[in-house]
Tab-separated table of C-alpha atoms in Angstrom:
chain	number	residue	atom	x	y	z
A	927	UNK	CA	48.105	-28.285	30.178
A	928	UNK	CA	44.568	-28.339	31.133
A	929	UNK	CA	42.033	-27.128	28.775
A	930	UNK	CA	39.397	-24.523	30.582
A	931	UNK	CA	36.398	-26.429	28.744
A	932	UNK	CA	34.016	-26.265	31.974
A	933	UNK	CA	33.293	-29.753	31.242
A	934	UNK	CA	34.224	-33.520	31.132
A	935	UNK	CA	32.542	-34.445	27.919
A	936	UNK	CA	34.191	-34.638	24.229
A	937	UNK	CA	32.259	-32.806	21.794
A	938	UNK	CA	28.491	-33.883	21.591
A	939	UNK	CA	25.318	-32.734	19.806
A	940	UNK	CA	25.216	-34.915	17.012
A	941	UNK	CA	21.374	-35.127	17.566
A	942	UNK	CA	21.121	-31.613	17.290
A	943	UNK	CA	23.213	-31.323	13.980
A	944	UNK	CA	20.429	-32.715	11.549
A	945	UNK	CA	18.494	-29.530	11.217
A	946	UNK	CA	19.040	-27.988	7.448
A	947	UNK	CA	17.658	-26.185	4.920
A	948	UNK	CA	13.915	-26.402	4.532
A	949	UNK	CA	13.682	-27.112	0.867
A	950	UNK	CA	9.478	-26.139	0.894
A	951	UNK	CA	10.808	-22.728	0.085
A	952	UNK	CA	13.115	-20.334	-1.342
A	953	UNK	CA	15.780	-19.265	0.426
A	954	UNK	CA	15.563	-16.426	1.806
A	955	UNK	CA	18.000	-13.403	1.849
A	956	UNK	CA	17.824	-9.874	4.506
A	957	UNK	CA	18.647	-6.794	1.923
A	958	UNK	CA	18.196	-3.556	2.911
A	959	UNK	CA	15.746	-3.900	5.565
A	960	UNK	CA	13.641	-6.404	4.442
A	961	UNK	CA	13.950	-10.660	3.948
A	962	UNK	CA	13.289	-11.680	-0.312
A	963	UNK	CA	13.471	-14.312	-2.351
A	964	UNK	CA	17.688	-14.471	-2.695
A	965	UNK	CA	17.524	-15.789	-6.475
A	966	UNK	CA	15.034	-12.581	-7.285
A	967	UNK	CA	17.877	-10.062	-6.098
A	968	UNK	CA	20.726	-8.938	-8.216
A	969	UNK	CA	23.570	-6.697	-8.309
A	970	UNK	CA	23.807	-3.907	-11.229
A	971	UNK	CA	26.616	-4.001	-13.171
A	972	UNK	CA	27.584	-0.412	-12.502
A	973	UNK	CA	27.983	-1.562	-8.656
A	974	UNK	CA	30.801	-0.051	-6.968
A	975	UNK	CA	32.081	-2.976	-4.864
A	976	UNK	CA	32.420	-4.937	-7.806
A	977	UNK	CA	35.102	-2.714	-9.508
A	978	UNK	CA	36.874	-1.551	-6.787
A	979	UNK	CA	36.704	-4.073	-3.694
A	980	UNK	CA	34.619	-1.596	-1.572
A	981	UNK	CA	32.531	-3.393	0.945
A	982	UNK	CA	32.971	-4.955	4.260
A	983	UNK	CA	32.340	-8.609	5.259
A	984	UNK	CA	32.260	-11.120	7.934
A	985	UNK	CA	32.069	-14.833	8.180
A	986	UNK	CA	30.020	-16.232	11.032
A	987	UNK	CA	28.728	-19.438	11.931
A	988	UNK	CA	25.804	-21.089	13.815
A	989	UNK	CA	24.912	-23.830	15.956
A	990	UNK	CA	22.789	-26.246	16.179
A	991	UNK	CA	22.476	-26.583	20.113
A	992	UNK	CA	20.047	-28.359	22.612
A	993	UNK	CA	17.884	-25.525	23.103
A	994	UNK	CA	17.876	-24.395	19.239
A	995	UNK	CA	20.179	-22.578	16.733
A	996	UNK	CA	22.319	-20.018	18.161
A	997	UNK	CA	25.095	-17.887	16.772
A	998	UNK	CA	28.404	-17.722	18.244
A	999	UNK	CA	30.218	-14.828	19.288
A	1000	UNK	CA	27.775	-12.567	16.763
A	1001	UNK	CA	28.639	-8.955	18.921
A	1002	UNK	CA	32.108	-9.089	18.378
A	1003	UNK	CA	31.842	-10.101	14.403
A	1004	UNK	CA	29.388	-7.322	14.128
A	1005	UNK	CA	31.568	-5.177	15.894
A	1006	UNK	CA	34.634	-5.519	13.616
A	1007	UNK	CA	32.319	-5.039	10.789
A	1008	UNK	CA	31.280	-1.812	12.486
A	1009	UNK	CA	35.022	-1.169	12.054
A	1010	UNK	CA	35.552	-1.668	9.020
A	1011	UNK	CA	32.211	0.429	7.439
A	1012	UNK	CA	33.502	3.215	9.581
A	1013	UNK	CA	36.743	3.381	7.655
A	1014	UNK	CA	35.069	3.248	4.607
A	1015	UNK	CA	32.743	5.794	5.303
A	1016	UNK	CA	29.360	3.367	5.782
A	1017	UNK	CA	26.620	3.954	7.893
A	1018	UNK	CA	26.649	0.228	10.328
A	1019	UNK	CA	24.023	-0.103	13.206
A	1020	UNK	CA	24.410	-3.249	14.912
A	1021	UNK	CA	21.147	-3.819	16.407
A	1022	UNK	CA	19.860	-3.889	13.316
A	1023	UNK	CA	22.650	-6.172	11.411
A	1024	UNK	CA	22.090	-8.549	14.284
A	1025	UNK	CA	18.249	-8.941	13.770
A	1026	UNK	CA	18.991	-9.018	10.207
A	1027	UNK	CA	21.226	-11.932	10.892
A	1028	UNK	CA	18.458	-13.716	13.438
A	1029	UNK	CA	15.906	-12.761	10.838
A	1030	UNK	CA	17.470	-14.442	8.092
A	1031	UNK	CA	18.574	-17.560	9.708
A	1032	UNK	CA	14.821	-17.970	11.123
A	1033	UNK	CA	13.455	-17.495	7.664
A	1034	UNK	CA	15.681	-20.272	6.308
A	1035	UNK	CA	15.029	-22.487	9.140
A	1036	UNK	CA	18.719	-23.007	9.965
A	1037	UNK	CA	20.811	-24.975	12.632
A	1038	UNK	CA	24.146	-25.420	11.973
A	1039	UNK	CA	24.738	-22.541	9.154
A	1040	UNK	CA	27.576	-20.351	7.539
A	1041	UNK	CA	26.468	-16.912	7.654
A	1042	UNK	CA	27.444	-14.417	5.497
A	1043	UNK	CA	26.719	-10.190	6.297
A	1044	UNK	CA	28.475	-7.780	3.627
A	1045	UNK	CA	28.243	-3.967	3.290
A	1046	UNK	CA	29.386	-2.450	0.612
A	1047	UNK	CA	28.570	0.641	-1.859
A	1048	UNK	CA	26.258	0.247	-4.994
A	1049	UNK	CA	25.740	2.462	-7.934
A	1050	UNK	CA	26.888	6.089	-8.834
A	1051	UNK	CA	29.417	6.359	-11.642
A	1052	UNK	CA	32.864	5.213	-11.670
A	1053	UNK	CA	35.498	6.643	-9.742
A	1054	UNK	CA	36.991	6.465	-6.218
A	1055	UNK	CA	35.366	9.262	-4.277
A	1056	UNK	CA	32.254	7.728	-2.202
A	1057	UNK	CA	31.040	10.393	-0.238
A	1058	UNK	CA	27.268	10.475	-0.846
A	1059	UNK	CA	27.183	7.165	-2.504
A	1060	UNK	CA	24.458	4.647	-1.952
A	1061	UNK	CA	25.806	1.918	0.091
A	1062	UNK	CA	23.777	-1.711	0.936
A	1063	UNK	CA	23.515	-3.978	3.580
A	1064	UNK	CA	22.737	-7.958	3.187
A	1065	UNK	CA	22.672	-11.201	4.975
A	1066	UNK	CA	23.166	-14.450	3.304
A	1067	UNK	CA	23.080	-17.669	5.218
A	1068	UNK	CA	24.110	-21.240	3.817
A	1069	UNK	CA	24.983	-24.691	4.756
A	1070	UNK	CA	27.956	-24.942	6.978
A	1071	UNK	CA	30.671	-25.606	4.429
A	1072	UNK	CA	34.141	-25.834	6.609
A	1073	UNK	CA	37.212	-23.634	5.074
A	1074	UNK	CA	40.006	-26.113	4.970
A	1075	UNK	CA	37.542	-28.887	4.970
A	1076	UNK	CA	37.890	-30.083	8.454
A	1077	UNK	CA	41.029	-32.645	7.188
A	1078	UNK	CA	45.039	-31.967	8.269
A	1079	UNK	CA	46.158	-29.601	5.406
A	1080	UNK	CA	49.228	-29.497	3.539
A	1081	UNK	CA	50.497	-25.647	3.648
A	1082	UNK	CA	53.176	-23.937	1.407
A	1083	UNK	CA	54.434	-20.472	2.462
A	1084	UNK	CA	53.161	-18.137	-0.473
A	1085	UNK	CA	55.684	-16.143	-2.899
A	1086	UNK	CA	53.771	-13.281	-1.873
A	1087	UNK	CA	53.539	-11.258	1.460
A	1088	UNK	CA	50.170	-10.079	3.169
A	1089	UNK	CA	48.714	-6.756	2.997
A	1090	UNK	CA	51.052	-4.655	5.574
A	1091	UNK	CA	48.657	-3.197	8.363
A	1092	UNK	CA	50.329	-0.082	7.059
A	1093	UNK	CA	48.661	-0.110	3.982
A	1094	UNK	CA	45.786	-2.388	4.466
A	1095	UNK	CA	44.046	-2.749	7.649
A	1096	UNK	CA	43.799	-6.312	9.203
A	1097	UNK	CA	39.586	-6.178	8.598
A	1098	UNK	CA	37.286	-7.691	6.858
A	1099	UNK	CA	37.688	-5.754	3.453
A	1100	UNK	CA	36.539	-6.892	0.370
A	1101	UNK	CA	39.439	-5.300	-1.967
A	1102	UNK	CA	41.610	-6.940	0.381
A	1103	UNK	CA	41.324	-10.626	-0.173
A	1104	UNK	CA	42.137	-10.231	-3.533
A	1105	UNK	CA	45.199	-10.678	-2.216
A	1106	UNK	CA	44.894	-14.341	0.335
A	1107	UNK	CA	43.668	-15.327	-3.607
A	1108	UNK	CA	46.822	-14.973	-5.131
A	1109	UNK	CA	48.414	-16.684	-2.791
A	1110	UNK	CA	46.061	-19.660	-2.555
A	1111	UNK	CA	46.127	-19.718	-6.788
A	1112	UNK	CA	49.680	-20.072	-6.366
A	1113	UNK	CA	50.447	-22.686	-3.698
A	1114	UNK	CA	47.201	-24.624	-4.862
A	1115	UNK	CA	49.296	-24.847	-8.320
A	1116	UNK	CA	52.505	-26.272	-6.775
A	1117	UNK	CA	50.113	-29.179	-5.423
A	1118	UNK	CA	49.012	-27.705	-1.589
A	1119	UNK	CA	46.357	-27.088	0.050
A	1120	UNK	CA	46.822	-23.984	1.862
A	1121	UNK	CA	48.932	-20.840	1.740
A	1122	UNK	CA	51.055	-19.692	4.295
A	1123	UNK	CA	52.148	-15.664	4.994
A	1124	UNK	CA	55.632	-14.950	6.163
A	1125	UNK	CA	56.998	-11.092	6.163
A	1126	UNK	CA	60.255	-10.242	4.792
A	1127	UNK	CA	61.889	-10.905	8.249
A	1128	UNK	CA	60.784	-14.402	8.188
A	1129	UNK	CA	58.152	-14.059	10.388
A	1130	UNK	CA	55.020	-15.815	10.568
A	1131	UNK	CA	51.275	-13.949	9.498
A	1132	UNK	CA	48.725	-16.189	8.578
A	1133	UNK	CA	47.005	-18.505	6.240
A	1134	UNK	CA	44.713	-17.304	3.547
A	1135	UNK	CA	41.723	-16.948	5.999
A	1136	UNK	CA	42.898	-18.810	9.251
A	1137	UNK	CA	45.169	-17.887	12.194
A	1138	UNK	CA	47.970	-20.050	13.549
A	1139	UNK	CA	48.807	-22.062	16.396
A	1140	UNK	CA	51.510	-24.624	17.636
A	1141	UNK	CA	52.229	-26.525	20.019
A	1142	UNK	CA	55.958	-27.539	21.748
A	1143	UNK	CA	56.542	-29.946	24.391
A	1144	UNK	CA	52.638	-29.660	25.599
A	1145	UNK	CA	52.565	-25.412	25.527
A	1146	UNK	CA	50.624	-24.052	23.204
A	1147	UNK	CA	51.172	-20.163	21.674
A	1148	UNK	CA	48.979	-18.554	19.408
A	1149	UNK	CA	51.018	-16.893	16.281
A	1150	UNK	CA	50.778	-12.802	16.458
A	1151	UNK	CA	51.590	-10.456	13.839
A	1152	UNK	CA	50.508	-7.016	13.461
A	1153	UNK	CA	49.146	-7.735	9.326
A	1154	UNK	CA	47.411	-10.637	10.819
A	1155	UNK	CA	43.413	-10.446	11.136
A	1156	UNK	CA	42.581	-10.107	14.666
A	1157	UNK	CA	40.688	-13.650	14.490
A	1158	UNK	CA	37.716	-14.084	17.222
A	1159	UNK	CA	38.406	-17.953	17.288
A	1160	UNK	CA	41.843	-17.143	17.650
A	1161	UNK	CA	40.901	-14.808	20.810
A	1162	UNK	CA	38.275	-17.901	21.739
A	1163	UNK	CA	40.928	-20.293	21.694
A	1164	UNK	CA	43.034	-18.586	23.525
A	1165	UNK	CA	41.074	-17.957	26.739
A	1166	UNK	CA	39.987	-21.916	26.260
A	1167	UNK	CA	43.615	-22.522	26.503
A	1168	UNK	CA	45.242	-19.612	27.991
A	1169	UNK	CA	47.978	-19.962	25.187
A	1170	UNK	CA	50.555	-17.863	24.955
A	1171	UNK	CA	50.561	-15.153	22.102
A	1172	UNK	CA	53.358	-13.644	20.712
A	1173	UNK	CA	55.334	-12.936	17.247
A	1174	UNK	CA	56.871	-16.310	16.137
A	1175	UNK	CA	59.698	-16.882	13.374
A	1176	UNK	CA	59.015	-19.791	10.790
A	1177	UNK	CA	62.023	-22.232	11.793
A	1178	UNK	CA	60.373	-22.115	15.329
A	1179	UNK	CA	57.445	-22.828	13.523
A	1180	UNK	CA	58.943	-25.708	12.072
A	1181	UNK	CA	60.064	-26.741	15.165
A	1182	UNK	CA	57.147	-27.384	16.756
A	1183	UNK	CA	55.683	-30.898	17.572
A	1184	UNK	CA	52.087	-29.653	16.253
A	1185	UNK	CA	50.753	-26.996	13.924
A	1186	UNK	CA	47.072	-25.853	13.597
A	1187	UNK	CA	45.001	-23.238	12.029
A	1188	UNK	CA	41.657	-21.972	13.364
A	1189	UNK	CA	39.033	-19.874	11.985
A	1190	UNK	CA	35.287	-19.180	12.062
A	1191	UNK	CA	35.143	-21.542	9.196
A	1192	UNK	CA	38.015	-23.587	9.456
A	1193	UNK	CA	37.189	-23.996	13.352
A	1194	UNK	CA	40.155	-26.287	14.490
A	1195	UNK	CA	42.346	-27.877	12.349
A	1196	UNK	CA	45.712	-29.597	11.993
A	1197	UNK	CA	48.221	-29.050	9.471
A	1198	UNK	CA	49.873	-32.059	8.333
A	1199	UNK	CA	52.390	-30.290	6.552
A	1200	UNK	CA	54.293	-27.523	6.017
A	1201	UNK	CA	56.315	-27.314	2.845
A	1202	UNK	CA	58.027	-31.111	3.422
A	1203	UNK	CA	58.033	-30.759	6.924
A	1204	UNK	CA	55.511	-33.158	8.345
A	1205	UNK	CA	53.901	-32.766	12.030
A	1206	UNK	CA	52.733	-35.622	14.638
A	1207	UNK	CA	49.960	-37.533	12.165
A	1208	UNK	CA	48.023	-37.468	15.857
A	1209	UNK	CA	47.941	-34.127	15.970
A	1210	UNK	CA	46.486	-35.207	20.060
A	1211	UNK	CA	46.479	-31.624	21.289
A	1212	UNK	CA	45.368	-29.672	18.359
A	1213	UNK	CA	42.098	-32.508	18.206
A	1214	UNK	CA	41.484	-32.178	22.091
A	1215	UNK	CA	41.639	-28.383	21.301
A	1216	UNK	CA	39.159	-28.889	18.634
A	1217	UNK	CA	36.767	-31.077	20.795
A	1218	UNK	CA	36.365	-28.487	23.589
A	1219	UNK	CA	36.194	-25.268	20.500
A	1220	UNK	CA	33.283	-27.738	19.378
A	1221	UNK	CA	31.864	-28.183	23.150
A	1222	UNK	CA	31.485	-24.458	23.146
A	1223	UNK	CA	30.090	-23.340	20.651
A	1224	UNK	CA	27.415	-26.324	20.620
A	1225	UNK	CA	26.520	-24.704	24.406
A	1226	UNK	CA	28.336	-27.550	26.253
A	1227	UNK	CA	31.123	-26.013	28.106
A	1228	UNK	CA	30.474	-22.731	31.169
A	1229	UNK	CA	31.987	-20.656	28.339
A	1230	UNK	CA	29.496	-20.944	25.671
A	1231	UNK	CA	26.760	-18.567	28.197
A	1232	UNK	CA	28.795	-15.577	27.427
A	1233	UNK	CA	29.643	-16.304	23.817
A	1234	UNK	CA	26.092	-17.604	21.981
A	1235	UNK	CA	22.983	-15.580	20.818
A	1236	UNK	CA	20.102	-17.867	20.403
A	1237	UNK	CA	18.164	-17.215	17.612
């Protein structure tokens, strides 16, 4: 298998990591048009999102690249926002979430970053009609903090089942990751790391907030499921890889020779375990995987052209 990287080089850039945070001032935060002081803004307790899970989020990350910060992939995470505020009834426009987004992380003087947009509807009395509500826009941006920490994770398959795509789309909701928290609650208390979604057929989802991969005798397929969230690494790693991608049963799962997860924040990264059964400690295909993802997105490979937005 031959990764379609563009280039020869592992992952590089580490000269181009070290910008951060200015900490000569405040950070700043894009609400509702404007950038302001983040710890001067606050939520009112009446806020709708806040009782009943309606908003709309995304996770995206920056770079840190040779030629300056640069987001990756930013049109299509804007675009499944779009997605999502339209089923909720929310004004989105996406030229104006994405220089929110550039806005913010140029205020904030930010390389590598974590970056946070989220719609959702404010005050107006309780209840669960929200036709002619007020509804909010924001972008937060932070230090990159990696979702599965960046280590091989031990995973249990969860007690509970994801949302059915039937009931819940696979988007971005807010409401809807109540429900990736009580399955990481409950496999965090039998001693893991990570939850794991099968459906009641025994099929393979999802993690909490991270798509799956394996690999058998040197092919690599991407895990697909109709409740999973239509992951843009997942869709980045595929055309890296040209994996294969297609519903997959947990004792093939088991079967395979290595198991990884992949997600804006998690990026690439091995499991090490999945409820007793341990993969190749190695993990050589899922790590030369993550050193081309990193390539990319750090404007290294003849993908990354198509894919960044330089801030």
């Amino acid at each position: 298998m031959q990764l379609n990287d563009g280039t020869a080089s592992e992952a590089r850039g580490d000269a181009t990591r070290s910008e951060s945070t200015s900490t000569d001032t405040p950070q700043q935060l894009w609400f509702d048009g404007e950038l302001q002081d983040a710890s001067k803004l606050q939520a009112t307790l009446g806020t709708h999102a806040l009782h009943y899970g309606s908003g709309v989020f995304e996770g995206i990350r920056a770079y840190a690249t040779r030629d300056g910060a640069a987001v990756f992939r930013l049109p299509e995470h804007l675009e499944r926002m779009r997605k999502g505020c339209e089923l909720l009834g929310m004004d989105f426009d996406i030229a104006l979430a994405t220089e929110a987004v550039l806005q913010t992380l140029r205020a904030n003087k930010l390389g590598d970053a974590y970056i946070r947009p989220l719609a959702w509807y404010g005050d107006g009395g309780f209840g669960l009609d929200v036709s002619g509500r007020a509804h909010h826009l924001m972008v937060a941006t932070s230090a990159t903090n990696l979702h599965l920490n960046g280590n091989r994770t031990r995973v249990s398959v969860s007690k509970w089942r994801r949302n059915p795509a039937s009931s819940l789309p696979p988007l971005k909701l807010c409401g809807a990751y109540v429900n990736s928290i009580l399955a990481k609650r409950e496999t965090k208390a039998r001693g893991f790391d990570e939850a794991m979604f099968v459906d009641d057929d025994n099929y393979v989802v999802e993690c909490t907030g991270a798509n799956l991969f394996f690999v058998r005798d040197g092919a690599i397929t991407a895990v697909e499921h109709r409740d999973a969230l239509p992951g843009i690494t997942r869709d980045t790693l595929i055309r890296l890889t040209g994996a294969d991608s297609r519903p997959v049963s947990m004792e093939e799962l088991l079967d395979a020779d290595e198991v990884f997860a992949c997600g804006t924040a998690a990026e690439v990264a091995p499991i090490a375990e999945i409820d007793g059964r341990t993969f190749d400690a190695q993990s050589p295909l899922s790590r030369e995987i993550a050193a081309v993802y990193a390539a990319t997105v750090r404007g290294e490979s003849s993908w990354s052209g198509r894919w960044l937005t330089r801030v």
